[in-house]
PDB file of C-alpha atoms in Angstrom:
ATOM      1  CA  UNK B   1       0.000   0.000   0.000  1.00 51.00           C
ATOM      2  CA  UNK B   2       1.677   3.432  -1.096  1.00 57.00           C
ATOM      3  CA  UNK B   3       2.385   5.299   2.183  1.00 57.00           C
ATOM      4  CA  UNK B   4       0.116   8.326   1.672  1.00 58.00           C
ATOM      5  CA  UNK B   5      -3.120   6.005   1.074  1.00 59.00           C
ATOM      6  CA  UNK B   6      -1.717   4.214   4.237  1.00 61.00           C
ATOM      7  CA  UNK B   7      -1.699   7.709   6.160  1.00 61.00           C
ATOM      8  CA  UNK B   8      -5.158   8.597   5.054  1.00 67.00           C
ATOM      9  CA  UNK B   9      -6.583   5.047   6.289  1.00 66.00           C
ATOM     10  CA  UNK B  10      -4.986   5.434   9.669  1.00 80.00           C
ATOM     11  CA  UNK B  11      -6.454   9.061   9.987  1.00 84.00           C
ATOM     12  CA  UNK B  12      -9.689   7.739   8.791  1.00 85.00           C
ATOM     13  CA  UNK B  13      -9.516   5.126  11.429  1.00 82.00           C
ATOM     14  CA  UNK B  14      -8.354   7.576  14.285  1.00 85.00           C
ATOM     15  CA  UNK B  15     -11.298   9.792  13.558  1.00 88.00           C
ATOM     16  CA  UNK B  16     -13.788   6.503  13.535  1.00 86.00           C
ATOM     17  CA  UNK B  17     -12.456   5.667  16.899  1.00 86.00           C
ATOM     18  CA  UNK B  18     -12.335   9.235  18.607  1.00 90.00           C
ATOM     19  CA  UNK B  19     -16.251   9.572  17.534  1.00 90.00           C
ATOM     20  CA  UNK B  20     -17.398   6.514  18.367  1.00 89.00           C
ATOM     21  CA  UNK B  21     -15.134   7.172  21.597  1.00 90.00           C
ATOM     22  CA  UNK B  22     -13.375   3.644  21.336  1.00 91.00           C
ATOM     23  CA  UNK B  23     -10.740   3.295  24.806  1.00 90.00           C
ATOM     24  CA  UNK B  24      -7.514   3.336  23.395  1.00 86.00           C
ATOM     25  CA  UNK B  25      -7.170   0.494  26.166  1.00 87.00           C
ATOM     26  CA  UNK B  26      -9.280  -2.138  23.993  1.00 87.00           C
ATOM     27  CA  UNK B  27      -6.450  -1.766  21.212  1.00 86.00           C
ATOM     28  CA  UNK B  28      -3.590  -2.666  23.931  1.00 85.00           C
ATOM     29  CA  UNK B  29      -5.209  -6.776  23.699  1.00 84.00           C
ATOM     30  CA  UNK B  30      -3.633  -6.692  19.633  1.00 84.00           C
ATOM     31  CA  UNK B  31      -0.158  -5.981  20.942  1.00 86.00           C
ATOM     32  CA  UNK B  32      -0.153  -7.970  23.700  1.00 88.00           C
ATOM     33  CA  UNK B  33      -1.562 -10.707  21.327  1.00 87.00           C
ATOM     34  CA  UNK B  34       1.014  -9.941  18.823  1.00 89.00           C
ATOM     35  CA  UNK B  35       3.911 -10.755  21.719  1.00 90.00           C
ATOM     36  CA  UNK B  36       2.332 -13.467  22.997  1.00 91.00           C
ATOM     37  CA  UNK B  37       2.265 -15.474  19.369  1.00 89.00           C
ATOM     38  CA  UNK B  38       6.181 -14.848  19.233  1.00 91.00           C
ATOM     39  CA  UNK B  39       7.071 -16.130  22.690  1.00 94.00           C
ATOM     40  CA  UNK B  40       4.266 -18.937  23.218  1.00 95.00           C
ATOM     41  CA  UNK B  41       3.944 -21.682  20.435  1.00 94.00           C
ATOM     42  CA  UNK B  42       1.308 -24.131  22.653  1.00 96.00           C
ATOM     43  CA  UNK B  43      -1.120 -24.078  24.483  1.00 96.00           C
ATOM     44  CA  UNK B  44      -1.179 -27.015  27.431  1.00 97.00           C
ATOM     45  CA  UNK B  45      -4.786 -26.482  28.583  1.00 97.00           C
ATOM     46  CA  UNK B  46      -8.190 -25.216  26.863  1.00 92.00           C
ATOM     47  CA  UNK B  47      -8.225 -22.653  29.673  1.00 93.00           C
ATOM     48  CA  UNK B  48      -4.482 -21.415  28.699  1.00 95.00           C
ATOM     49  CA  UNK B  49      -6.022 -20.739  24.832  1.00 93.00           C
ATOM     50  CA  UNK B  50      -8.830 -18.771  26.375  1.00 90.00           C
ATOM     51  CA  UNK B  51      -6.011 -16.498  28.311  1.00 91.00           C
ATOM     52  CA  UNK B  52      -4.461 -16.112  24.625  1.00 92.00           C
ATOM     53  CA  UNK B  53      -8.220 -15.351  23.692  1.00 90.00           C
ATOM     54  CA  UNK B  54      -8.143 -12.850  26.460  1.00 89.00           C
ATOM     55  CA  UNK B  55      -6.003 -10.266  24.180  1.00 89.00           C
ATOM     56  CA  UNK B  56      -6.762 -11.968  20.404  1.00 89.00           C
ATOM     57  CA  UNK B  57     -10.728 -12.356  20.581  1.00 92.00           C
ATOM     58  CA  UNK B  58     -12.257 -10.552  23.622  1.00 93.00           C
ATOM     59  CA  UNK B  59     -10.934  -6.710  22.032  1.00 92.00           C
ATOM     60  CA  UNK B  60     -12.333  -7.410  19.040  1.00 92.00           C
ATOM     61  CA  UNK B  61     -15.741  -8.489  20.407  1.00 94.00           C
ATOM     62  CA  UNK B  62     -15.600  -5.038  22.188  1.00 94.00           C
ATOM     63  CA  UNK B  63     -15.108  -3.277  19.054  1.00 93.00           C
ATOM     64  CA  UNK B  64     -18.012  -4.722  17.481  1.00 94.00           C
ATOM     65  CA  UNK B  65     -19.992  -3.734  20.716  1.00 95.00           C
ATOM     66  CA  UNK B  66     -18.593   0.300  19.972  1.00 94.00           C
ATOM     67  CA  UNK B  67     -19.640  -0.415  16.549  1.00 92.00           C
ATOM     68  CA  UNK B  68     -23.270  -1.591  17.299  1.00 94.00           C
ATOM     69  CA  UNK B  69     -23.461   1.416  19.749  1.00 93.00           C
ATOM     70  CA  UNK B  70     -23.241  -0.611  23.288  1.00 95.00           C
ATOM     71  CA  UNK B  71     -21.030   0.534  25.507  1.00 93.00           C
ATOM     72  CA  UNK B  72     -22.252  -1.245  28.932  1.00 95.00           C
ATOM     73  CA  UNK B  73     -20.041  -3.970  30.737  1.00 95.00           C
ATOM     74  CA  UNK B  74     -22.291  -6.616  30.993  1.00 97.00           C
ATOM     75  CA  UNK B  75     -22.608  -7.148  27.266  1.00 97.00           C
ATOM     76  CA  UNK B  76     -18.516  -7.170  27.324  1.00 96.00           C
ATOM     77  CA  UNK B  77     -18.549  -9.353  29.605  1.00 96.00           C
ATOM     78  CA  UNK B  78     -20.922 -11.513  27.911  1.00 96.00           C
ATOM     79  CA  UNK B  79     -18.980 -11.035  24.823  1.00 95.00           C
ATOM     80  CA  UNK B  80     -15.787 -12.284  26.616  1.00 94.00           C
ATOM     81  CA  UNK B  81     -17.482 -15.159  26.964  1.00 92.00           C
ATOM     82  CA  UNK B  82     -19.083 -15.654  23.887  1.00 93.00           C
ATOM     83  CA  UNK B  83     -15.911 -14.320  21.507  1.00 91.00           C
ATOM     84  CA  UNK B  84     -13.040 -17.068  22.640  1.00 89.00           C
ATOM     85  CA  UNK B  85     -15.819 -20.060  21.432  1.00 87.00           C
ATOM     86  CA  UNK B  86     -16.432 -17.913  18.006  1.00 88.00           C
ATOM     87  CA  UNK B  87     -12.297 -18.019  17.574  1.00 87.00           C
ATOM     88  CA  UNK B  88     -12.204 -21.305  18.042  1.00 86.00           C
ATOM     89  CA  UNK B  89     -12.925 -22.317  14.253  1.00 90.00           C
ATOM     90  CA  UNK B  90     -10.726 -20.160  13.062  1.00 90.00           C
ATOM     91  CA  UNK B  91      -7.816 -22.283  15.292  1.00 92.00           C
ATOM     92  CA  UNK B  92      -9.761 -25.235  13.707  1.00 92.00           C
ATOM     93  CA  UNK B  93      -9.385 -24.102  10.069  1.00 94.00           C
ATOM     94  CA  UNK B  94      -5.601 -23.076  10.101  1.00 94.00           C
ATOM     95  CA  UNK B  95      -4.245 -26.243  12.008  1.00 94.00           C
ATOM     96  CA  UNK B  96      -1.888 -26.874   9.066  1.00 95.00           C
ATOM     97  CA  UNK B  97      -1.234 -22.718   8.005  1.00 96.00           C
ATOM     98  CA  UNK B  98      -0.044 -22.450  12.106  1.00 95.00           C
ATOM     99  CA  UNK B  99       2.061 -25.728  12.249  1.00 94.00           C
ATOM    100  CA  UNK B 100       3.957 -24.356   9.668  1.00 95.00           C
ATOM    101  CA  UNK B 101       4.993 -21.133  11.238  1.00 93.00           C
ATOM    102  CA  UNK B 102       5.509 -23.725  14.349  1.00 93.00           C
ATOM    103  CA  UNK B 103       2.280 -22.787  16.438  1.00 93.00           C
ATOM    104  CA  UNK B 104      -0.187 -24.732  17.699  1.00 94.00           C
ATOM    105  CA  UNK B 105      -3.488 -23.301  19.342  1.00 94.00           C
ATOM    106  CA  UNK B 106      -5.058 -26.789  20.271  1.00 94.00           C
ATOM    107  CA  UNK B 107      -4.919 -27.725  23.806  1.00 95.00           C
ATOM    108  CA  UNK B 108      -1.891 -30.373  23.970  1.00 97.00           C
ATOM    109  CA  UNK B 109      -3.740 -32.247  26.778  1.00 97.00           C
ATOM    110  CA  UNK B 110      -6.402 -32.873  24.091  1.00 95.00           C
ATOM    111  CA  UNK B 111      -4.260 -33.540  21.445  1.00 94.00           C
ATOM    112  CA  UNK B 112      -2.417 -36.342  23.955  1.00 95.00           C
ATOM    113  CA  UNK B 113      -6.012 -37.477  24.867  1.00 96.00           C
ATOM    114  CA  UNK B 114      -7.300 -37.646  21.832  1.00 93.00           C
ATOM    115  CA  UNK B 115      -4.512 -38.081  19.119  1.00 81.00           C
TER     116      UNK B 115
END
């Protein structure tokens, strides 16, 4: 992408997010994210690949709540529930795509357990 259209989407995108009034906080869970996939390759336990979920799905189920208008913390909490089960698919579907770059986001007690 040539570096002035680049500028313009990122000033688009500020603007979206200062009117909608978006928390810069709900961003923070994409970096975090991004660190976390180059220091942890597996995931022992289902409930270790929700705490990856915690910074990979749960912001972006906020942002859809900003975009849909709701602001309240009881449907973010409800979406931190509901967003980690919505991701899991997606692990699902790039099994092979992930063991190549030498990640795994399936529980490895289930993998043992189940082959």
């Amino acid at each position: 992408m040539p570096a002035g259209r680049d500028i313009r989407y990122s000033s688009r995108w500020r603007r979206l997010c200062t009117s909608l009034k978006i928390p810069k906080h709900e961003f923070a869970g994409f970096a975090d994210c991004f660190r976390q996939d180059q220091r942890v390759t597996r995931y022992e336990t289902f409930d270790d690949l929700l705490g990856y979920c915690r910074y990979s799905a749960n912001p972006v189920g906020h942002l859809v709540l900003y975009l849909c208008g709701y602001r309240d913390a009881e449907r973010q909490q409800l979406s931190d529930r509901t967003a980690p089960r919505c991701n899991s698919p997606n692990f699902l579907a790039d099994v092979s795509a992930d063991f190549a770059k030498g990640r795994i986001y399936l529980p490895l007690e289930d993998l043992r357990r189940f082959g």
